[in-house]
C-alpha cells in the first residue's frame, strides 16, 4: 500500500522511477521490433489539399476498414517527392498492418484464431487497459456480463474481449485487452487501441508496485505512438481540427479515465489516491470502484455519457410516432446531416430538410442540414 509522503519525497521518488522506466524501456527497444514503432517523421508543409482531406478522414474514422481505405487514399494522393519519402514508408507500413489485422479478424470468425480488431459498436468503444492482476477482466465481466476468463495469475487475457455495458437506452462497447508489461509485449496492441474512443485505465492501488506499473504503461504506449490524455473536452473539436504542419498523422491521444479497482481492500482510500497522484504525476480523472462489491460501478456509465458528449437522437417518419426504443448516438456539436448519414449514407445527399421536436428547437420546427441536434431530440427527415 502506498505511503503518505510530502512533496520533496514525491519528487525524489518520481526521478528514481523515471530512471527505472528508462532502463526497462531500453531493454524493450533492444528486443523484437514492434510493428507500430516506425520512425516518426515530420510532415512536410507542402502537402496537397487532397492529402490533407484524406488524412482528416483517417483521423476521424474509428472503423478499421474505413481507416484502411483512408490510408490507401493518403498514399494515392500524397505528393511523390523526396520530402515525403519517410511519410510514404510510414503510410505503407500502416496499410500493411491494418490489412493484416483485418485479415486476422476475418479468419477469427472461422478457424484462423481470435480476432485482433474489434469493429466499434454502440455509443462508443472503450478500451480497458492496465497492468497485470489489476482486475480488468473482473471489472469487464461485472460491467458487461461477458463471462470473461478471470484468473489469479498475470496475463490471463490474451486477445481482445468485447462486451456491451448498458446505460439507460444505449450501450458502451468495452474491450478487455491484455495487460501491459515489458515482459509480455503485445505487437497488435496499438492497432486495437486505434479504434477506441477512450480508455479505462484500471489500476490496483493496493499493489506495492503500482507506481512502477504506471511508469511501464507510459513507456510501452509511448513506443507505440500512443498517449493517454486527460483531455476529454478536446473530443468535440478533434474530428474537424485541421492537422498541424509537423503533426504525426499516426500518433494517438486517448482520453483516459483512471479506475482505481479493489477499493474495498484500501482503508484510507482518499489518501492513497492522493499519494498515487503525487508519486506519478498522472493528471487523469479518477473513479474508485470495486469489481468484487460493486462499489462505484454505477458511476462509470453516467461519467462516460457526460464526458464523451453523447447525444441521443430518435427518428420518426411523417404521420408516425418516434422510435423511442433505439436512438442514434452522436456527439455534441453534430448536426442533422450527421443523423441522415447514420440512417443511410445516401440520405445525407438527398436530404432537403428536417423537422425537430425536442431541446434543440420548438416542436415541429423545420431545420436544415447544419442544425445542431441535442440529447433527446426527435428528428423527422425529409428527402
Short mmCIF file of C-alpha atoms in Angstrom, two decimals:
data_model
loop_
_atom_site.label_atom_id
_atom_site.label_comp_id
_atom_site.label_asym_id
_atom_site.label_seq_id
_atom_site.Cartn_x
_atom_site.Cartn_y
_atom_site.Cartn_z
CA UNK A 1 0.00 0.00 0.00
CA UNK A 2 1.30 3.45 -0.83
CA UNK A 3 2.72 5.55 1.99
CA UNK A 4 1.62 9.14 2.54
CA UNK A 5 4.56 11.36 1.59
CA UNK A 6 5.49 15.01 1.33
CA UNK A 7 6.19 16.83 -1.93
CA UNK A 8 10.00 16.66 -1.63
CA UNK A 9 9.82 12.89 -1.18
CA UNK A 10 7.46 12.71 -4.15
CA UNK A 11 9.94 14.50 -6.42
CA UNK A 12 12.80 12.18 -5.39
CA UNK A 13 10.63 9.11 -5.91
CA UNK A 14 9.47 10.30 -9.34
CA UNK A 15 13.05 10.86 -10.52
CA UNK A 16 14.05 7.38 -9.38
CA UNK A 17 11.06 5.80 -11.09
CA UNK A 18 11.77 7.74 -14.27
CA UNK A 19 15.24 6.18 -14.34
CA UNK A 20 13.69 2.76 -13.75
CA UNK A 21 11.29 3.23 -16.66
CA UNK A 22 14.07 4.41 -18.98
CA UNK A 23 16.21 1.36 -18.15
CA UNK A 24 13.36 -1.05 -18.83
CA UNK A 25 12.33 0.89 -21.91
CA UNK A 26 15.84 0.50 -23.29
CA UNK A 27 15.66 -3.24 -22.74
CA UNK A 28 12.42 -3.44 -24.68
CA UNK A 29 13.82 -1.41 -27.58
CA UNK A 30 16.61 -3.98 -27.90
CA UNK A 31 14.06 -6.78 -28.33
CA UNK A 32 11.93 -7.71 -31.32
CA UNK A 33 10.80 -4.59 -33.22
CA UNK A 34 7.22 -3.51 -32.75
CA UNK A 35 5.10 -3.35 -35.89
CA UNK A 36 3.83 0.06 -34.89
CA UNK A 37 7.17 1.56 -33.80
CA UNK A 38 8.01 3.00 -37.21
CA UNK A 39 10.14 6.12 -37.24
CA UNK A 40 8.17 9.30 -36.69
CA UNK A 41 8.95 11.86 -39.38
CA UNK A 42 7.95 15.48 -39.66
CA UNK A 43 5.13 16.00 -42.10
CA UNK A 44 6.23 18.27 -44.97
CA UNK A 45 4.43 21.60 -45.17
CA UNK A 46 3.70 21.33 -48.92
CA UNK A 47 1.19 18.50 -48.75
CA UNK A 48 -1.73 18.80 -51.15
CA UNK A 49 -5.31 19.63 -50.12
CA UNK A 50 -6.32 16.16 -51.33
CA UNK A 51 -3.83 14.53 -48.96
CA UNK A 52 -4.91 16.72 -46.04
CA UNK A 53 -8.55 15.76 -46.67
CA UNK A 54 -7.64 12.05 -46.74
CA UNK A 55 -5.62 12.41 -43.52
CA UNK A 56 -8.50 14.23 -41.82
CA UNK A 57 -10.84 11.37 -42.79
CA UNK A 58 -8.33 8.87 -41.37
CA UNK A 59 -8.15 10.73 -38.07
CA UNK A 60 -11.93 10.99 -37.82
CA UNK A 61 -12.68 7.33 -38.57
CA UNK A 62 -12.76 4.64 -35.90
CA UNK A 63 -13.87 1.81 -38.21
CA UNK A 64 -10.89 -0.42 -39.13
CA UNK A 65 -11.95 -0.88 -42.77
CA UNK A 66 -12.58 2.83 -43.24
CA UNK A 67 -9.15 3.58 -41.75
CA UNK A 68 -7.56 1.16 -44.21
CA UNK A 69 -9.30 2.82 -47.16
CA UNK A 70 -8.30 6.28 -45.89
CA UNK A 71 -4.69 5.11 -45.56
CA UNK A 72 -4.72 3.88 -49.14
CA UNK A 73 -6.18 7.20 -50.27
CA UNK A 74 -3.45 9.05 -48.34
CA UNK A 75 -0.82 7.03 -50.19
CA UNK A 76 -2.53 7.58 -53.55
CA UNK A 77 -2.75 11.37 -53.31
CA UNK A 78 0.41 12.23 -51.37
CA UNK A 79 2.89 14.27 -53.47
CA UNK A 80 5.70 11.95 -54.54
CA UNK A 81 9.00 13.69 -53.85
CA UNK A 82 12.00 13.28 -51.57
CA UNK A 83 10.42 15.31 -48.77
CA UNK A 84 7.61 12.76 -48.36
CA UNK A 85 9.65 9.54 -48.66
CA UNK A 86 9.58 8.81 -44.92
CA UNK A 87 5.88 9.57 -44.68
CA UNK A 88 5.14 7.36 -47.68
CA UNK A 89 7.02 4.49 -46.00
CA UNK A 90 5.09 5.12 -42.79
CA UNK A 91 1.75 5.00 -44.62
CA UNK A 92 2.73 1.79 -46.44
CA UNK A 93 3.65 0.16 -43.13
CA UNK A 94 0.33 1.21 -41.60
CA UNK A 95 -1.60 -0.13 -44.62
CA UNK A 96 0.13 -3.50 -44.25
CA UNK A 97 -0.55 -3.65 -40.51
CA UNK A 98 -4.22 -2.72 -40.91
CA UNK A 99 -4.68 -5.21 -43.73
CA UNK A 100 -3.02 -7.98 -41.70
CA UNK A 101 -5.18 -7.25 -38.68
CA UNK A 102 -8.39 -7.17 -40.72
CA UNK A 103 -7.42 -10.46 -42.34
CA UNK A 104 -6.88 -11.88 -38.86
CA UNK A 105 -10.29 -10.56 -37.80
CA UNK A 106 -11.91 -12.22 -40.83
CA UNK A 107 -10.21 -15.54 -40.07
CA UNK A 108 -11.19 -15.17 -36.42
CA UNK A 109 -14.76 -15.98 -37.40
CA UNK A 110 -13.59 -19.35 -38.75
CA UNK A 111 -10.53 -21.35 -37.79
CA UNK A 112 -7.83 -18.69 -38.02
CA UNK A 113 -7.80 -17.73 -34.32
CA UNK A 114 -9.37 -14.91 -32.33
CA UNK A 115 -9.95 -11.52 -33.94
CA UNK A 116 -7.40 -8.81 -33.13
CA UNK A 117 -9.52 -5.93 -34.43
CA UNK A 118 -12.95 -5.32 -32.91
CA UNK A 119 -15.36 -3.34 -35.03
CA UNK A 120 -16.80 -0.45 -32.95
CA UNK A 121 -20.41 -0.84 -31.85
CA UNK A 122 -22.75 1.03 -29.54
CA UNK A 123 -22.40 4.65 -28.42
CA UNK A 124 -18.60 4.41 -28.05
CA UNK A 125 -15.81 1.87 -27.88
CA UNK A 126 -13.92 1.96 -24.58
CA UNK A 127 -10.64 0.06 -24.13
CA UNK A 128 -9.76 -1.45 -20.74
CA UNK A 129 -6.01 -1.14 -20.24
CA UNK A 130 -3.78 -1.70 -17.24
CA UNK A 131 -1.01 -3.77 -15.64
CA UNK A 132 -1.23 -7.48 -14.73
CA UNK A 133 -3.67 -8.52 -11.98
CA UNK A 134 -5.35 -5.12 -11.67
CA UNK A 135 -8.76 -6.76 -12.11
CA UNK A 136 -9.56 -5.65 -15.69
CA UNK A 137 -11.27 -8.91 -16.60
CA UNK A 138 -13.29 -8.98 -13.36
CA UNK A 139 -14.40 -5.41 -14.00
CA UNK A 140 -15.28 -6.23 -17.63
CA UNK A 141 -17.31 -9.28 -16.59
CA UNK A 142 -19.15 -7.32 -13.89
CA UNK A 143 -19.99 -4.38 -16.17
CA UNK A 144 -20.95 -6.33 -19.31
CA UNK A 145 -21.87 -9.84 -18.15
CA UNK A 146 -19.37 -11.11 -20.72
CA UNK A 147 -18.15 -14.10 -18.74
CA UNK A 148 -14.54 -13.06 -19.43
CA UNK A 149 -11.99 -15.51 -18.07
CA UNK A 150 -10.69 -14.36 -14.69
CA UNK A 151 -7.61 -15.87 -13.03
CA UNK A 152 -5.31 -15.15 -10.08
CA UNK A 153 -2.25 -15.27 -12.34
CA UNK A 154 -0.95 -12.47 -14.61
CA UNK A 155 -1.76 -12.10 -18.32
CA UNK A 156 -5.00 -14.07 -18.20
CA UNK A 157 -6.38 -12.07 -21.14
CA UNK A 158 -4.62 -12.94 -24.38
CA UNK A 159 -6.91 -11.45 -27.04
CA UNK A 160 -9.44 -8.59 -27.26
CA UNK A 161 -12.64 -9.46 -25.41
CA UNK A 162 -15.67 -7.31 -26.37
CA UNK A 163 -18.74 -6.78 -24.23
CA UNK A 164 -21.62 -4.28 -24.05
CA UNK A 165 -22.23 -2.18 -20.94
CA UNK A 166 -25.80 -0.84 -20.74
CA UNK A 167 -26.52 2.74 -19.76
CA UNK A 168 -30.15 3.89 -19.90
CA UNK A 169 -31.25 3.19 -23.51
CA UNK A 170 -27.76 2.89 -25.05
CA UNK A 171 -24.72 0.63 -24.70
CA UNK A 172 -20.99 1.25 -24.46
CA UNK A 173 -18.70 -1.34 -26.02
CA UNK A 174 -15.98 -2.31 -23.54
CA UNK A 175 -12.91 -4.10 -24.90
CA UNK A 176 -10.82 -6.04 -22.38
CA UNK A 177 -7.21 -6.04 -23.63
CA UNK A 178 -4.12 -7.96 -22.47
CA UNK A 179 -2.19 -6.46 -19.58
CA UNK A 180 0.62 -4.06 -20.45
CA UNK A 181 4.12 -5.02 -19.30
CA UNK A 182 7.66 -5.21 -20.64
CA UNK A 183 7.83 -8.96 -20.02
CA UNK A 184 4.75 -9.70 -22.17
CA UNK A 185 4.76 -7.49 -25.31
CA UNK A 186 1.58 -7.35 -27.40
CA UNK A 187 2.53 -6.42 -31.00
CA UNK A 188 -1.05 -5.66 -32.08
CA UNK A 189 -1.99 -3.51 -29.06
CA UNK A 190 -1.60 -0.19 -30.92
CA UNK A 191 -3.95 -1.34 -33.66
CA UNK A 192 -6.57 -2.39 -31.12
CA UNK A 193 -6.39 0.99 -29.39
CA UNK A 194 -6.68 2.97 -32.65
CA UNK A 195 -10.37 2.12 -32.92
CA UNK A 196 -11.18 3.07 -29.32
CA UNK A 197 -12.90 6.33 -28.46
CA UNK A 198 -11.47 6.38 -24.93
CA UNK A 199 -9.73 4.25 -22.34
CA UNK A 200 -10.38 3.00 -18.82
CA UNK A 201 -7.01 2.69 -17.09
CA UNK A 202 -7.56 0.02 -14.45
CA UNK A 203 -5.09 0.17 -11.54
CA UNK A 204 -4.85 -1.67 -8.21
CA UNK A 205 -3.55 0.89 -5.70
CA UNK A 206 -3.12 -1.84 -3.09
CA UNK A 207 -0.36 -3.33 -5.27
CA UNK A 208 3.05 -2.18 -3.89
CA UNK A 209 4.49 -1.79 -7.41
CA UNK A 210 1.56 0.22 -8.81
CA UNK A 211 3.70 3.33 -9.32
CA UNK A 212 6.29 1.37 -11.30
CA UNK A 213 3.46 -0.24 -13.27
CA UNK A 214 2.20 3.20 -14.25
CA UNK A 215 5.67 4.15 -15.48
CA UNK A 216 5.88 0.97 -17.56
CA UNK A 217 2.48 1.57 -19.17
CA UNK A 218 3.52 5.08 -20.21
CA UNK A 219 6.81 3.86 -21.67
CA UNK A 220 5.23 0.98 -23.62
CA UNK A 221 2.47 3.17 -25.10
CA UNK A 222 4.89 5.96 -25.97
CA UNK A 223 6.91 3.49 -28.06
CA UNK A 224 3.69 2.68 -29.92
CA UNK A 225 2.98 6.40 -30.53
CA UNK A 226 0.07 6.36 -28.10
CA UNK A 227 -0.50 8.81 -25.27
CA UNK A 228 -3.08 8.63 -22.50
CA UNK A 229 -4.59 12.08 -22.04
CA UNK A 230 -6.90 13.76 -19.55
CA UNK A 231 -8.34 15.96 -22.32
CA UNK A 232 -11.89 14.70 -22.75
CA UNK A 233 -13.11 18.17 -23.72
CA UNK A 234 -10.94 18.06 -26.86
CA UNK A 235 -13.02 15.23 -28.38
CA UNK A 236 -15.65 17.52 -29.92
CA UNK A 237 -13.11 19.61 -31.80
CA UNK A 238 -10.64 16.86 -32.69
CA UNK A 239 -12.62 15.37 -35.57
CA UNK A 240 -12.84 18.65 -37.50
CA UNK A 241 -9.49 20.09 -36.41
CA UNK A 242 -7.04 20.71 -39.24
CA UNK A 243 -3.76 18.81 -38.67
CA UNK A 244 -0.70 20.91 -37.93
CA UNK A 245 2.17 21.01 -40.40
CA UNK A 246 4.56 18.85 -38.35
CA UNK A 247 1.95 16.66 -36.67
CA UNK A 248 2.42 12.89 -36.80
CA UNK A 249 -0.70 11.56 -38.58
CA UNK A 250 -0.48 8.19 -36.83
CA UNK A 251 0.07 9.39 -33.28
CA UNK A 252 -2.93 9.00 -30.99
CA UNK A 253 -4.00 10.66 -27.78
CA UNK A 254 -6.56 8.51 -25.95
CA UNK A 255 -8.90 10.27 -23.47
CA UNK A 256 -8.50 8.30 -20.26
CA UNK A 257 -10.44 7.76 -17.05
CA UNK A 258 -8.40 6.03 -14.35
CA UNK A 259 -10.39 3.40 -12.44
CA UNK A 260 -8.88 2.54 -9.06
CA UNK A 261 -10.11 -1.04 -8.67
CA UNK A 262 -10.25 -3.14 -5.49
CA UNK A 263 -11.24 -0.07 -3.48
CA UNK A 264 -12.76 -2.42 -0.88
CA UNK A 265 -9.23 -3.51 0.07
CA UNK A 266 -7.91 0.03 0.71
CA UNK A 267 -8.86 1.50 4.12
CA UNK A 268 -7.56 5.06 3.60
CA UNK A 269 -8.70 5.37 0.00
CA UNK A 270 -8.60 9.15 -0.42
CA UNK A 271 -5.07 9.30 0.99
CA UNK A 272 -3.92 6.51 -1.31
CA UNK A 273 -5.36 8.25 -4.37
CA UNK A 274 -3.64 11.49 -3.42
CA UNK A 275 -0.33 9.70 -2.82
CA UNK A 276 -0.58 7.96 -6.19
CA UNK A 277 -1.16 11.29 -7.94
CA UNK A 278 1.84 12.84 -6.19
CA UNK A 279 4.12 9.91 -6.97
CA UNK A 280 3.19 9.52 -10.62
CA UNK A 281 2.01 12.97 -11.64
CA UNK A 282 -0.85 11.42 -13.63
CA UNK A 283 -3.50 14.05 -14.47
CA UNK A 284 -6.34 11.70 -15.41
CA UNK A 285 -9.75 11.93 -13.75
CA UNK A 286 -10.25 9.05 -11.32
CA UNK A 287 -13.05 6.87 -10.00
CA UNK A 288 -12.65 4.40 -7.14
CA UNK A 289 -14.51 1.13 -7.71
CA UNK A 290 -14.62 -2.50 -6.66
CA UNK A 291 -15.46 -5.25 -9.13
CA UNK A 292 -16.00 -7.54 -6.13
CA UNK A 293 -18.51 -5.50 -4.11
CA UNK A 294 -19.88 -3.36 -6.94
CA UNK A 295 -18.80 -0.11 -5.28
CA UNK A 296 -18.71 2.80 -7.73
CA UNK A 297 -19.58 0.73 -10.81
CA UNK A 298 -22.83 2.63 -11.31
CA UNK A 299 -20.85 5.86 -11.77
CA UNK A 300 -18.90 4.69 -14.83
CA UNK A 301 -21.78 4.78 -17.36
CA UNK A 302 -23.02 8.28 -16.45
CA UNK A 303 -19.43 9.60 -16.35
CA UNK A 304 -18.70 8.29 -19.84
CA UNK A 305 -22.02 9.61 -21.15
CA UNK A 306 -21.30 13.14 -19.90
CA UNK A 307 -17.65 13.37 -20.84
CA UNK A 308 -17.92 11.73 -24.26
CA UNK A 309 -20.62 14.26 -25.10
CA UNK A 310 -23.11 11.58 -26.16
CA UNK A 311 -26.26 12.86 -27.85
CA UNK A 312 -29.23 10.53 -28.38
CA UNK A 313 -31.49 11.28 -31.33
CA UNK A 314 -34.76 9.47 -32.06
CA UNK A 315 -36.10 9.35 -35.60
CA UNK A 316 -39.67 9.31 -36.87
CA UNK A 317 -41.40 9.09 -40.23
CA UNK A 318 -44.19 11.56 -41.13
CA UNK A 319 -47.51 10.63 -39.57
CA UNK A 320 -45.99 8.07 -37.19
CA UNK A 321 -44.67 8.09 -33.64
CA UNK A 322 -40.98 8.35 -32.87
CA UNK A 323 -38.93 5.18 -32.43
CA UNK A 324 -38.03 5.78 -28.80
CA UNK A 325 -36.53 2.38 -28.06
CA UNK A 326 -33.44 2.62 -30.28
CA UNK A 327 -31.77 6.04 -30.53
CA UNK A 328 -29.00 7.00 -32.89
CA UNK A 329 -25.97 8.17 -30.92
CA UNK A 330 -23.90 11.17 -31.94
CA UNK A 331 -21.55 13.63 -30.23
CA UNK A 332 -22.15 17.14 -29.04
CA UNK A 333 -21.89 19.56 -31.96
CA UNK A 334 -23.07 17.12 -34.64
CA UNK A 335 -25.88 18.05 -36.98
CA UNK A 336 -28.98 16.90 -38.81
CA UNK A 337 -26.73 15.94 -41.73
CA UNK A 338 -24.86 13.55 -39.42
CA UNK A 339 -28.16 11.98 -38.36
CA UNK A 340 -29.12 11.47 -42.02
CA UNK A 341 -25.76 9.81 -42.72
CA UNK A 342 -26.27 7.40 -39.83
CA UNK A 343 -29.70 6.44 -41.15
CA UNK A 344 -28.31 5.81 -44.65
CA UNK A 345 -25.15 7.02 -46.36
CA UNK A 346 -27.11 8.30 -49.39
CA UNK A 347 -29.72 10.15 -47.34
CA UNK A 348 -27.36 12.99 -46.45
CA UNK A 349 -27.12 13.98 -50.14
CA UNK A 350 -30.84 13.70 -50.84
CA UNK A 351 -32.00 15.36 -47.61
CA UNK A 352 -34.00 18.57 -48.18
CA UNK A 353 -34.88 19.50 -44.61
CA UNK A 354 -35.86 18.02 -41.24
CA UNK A 355 -38.39 18.72 -38.52
CA UNK A 356 -37.33 18.76 -34.89
CA UNK A 357 -39.12 18.06 -31.61
CA UNK A 358 -37.01 18.46 -28.52
CA UNK A 359 -34.38 20.56 -26.72
CA UNK A 360 -32.69 21.97 -29.85
CA UNK A 361 -35.85 23.65 -31.24
CA UNK A 362 -39.57 24.16 -30.86
CA UNK A 363 -41.92 21.29 -31.68
CA UNK A 364 -42.18 20.68 -35.43
CA UNK A 365 -39.54 23.32 -36.31
CA UNK A 366 -38.20 22.99 -39.85
CA UNK A 367 -34.41 22.98 -39.91
CA UNK A 368 -31.61 22.48 -42.42
CA UNK A 369 -28.56 20.25 -42.69
CA UNK A 370 -26.39 22.30 -40.33
CA UNK A 371 -28.82 22.42 -37.39
CA UNK A 372 -27.07 21.05 -34.31
CA UNK A 373 -29.01 18.34 -32.53
CA UNK A 374 -29.32 17.94 -28.74
CA UNK A 375 -29.77 14.93 -26.49
CA UNK A 376 -33.38 13.75 -26.61
CA UNK A 377 -34.26 15.34 -29.97
CA UNK A 378 -36.79 13.67 -32.24
CA UNK A 379 -35.88 14.16 -35.90
CA UNK A 380 -38.14 13.68 -38.92
CA UNK A 381 -36.05 13.58 -42.13
CA UNK A 382 -37.48 14.73 -45.47
CA UNK A 383 -35.68 13.77 -48.68
#
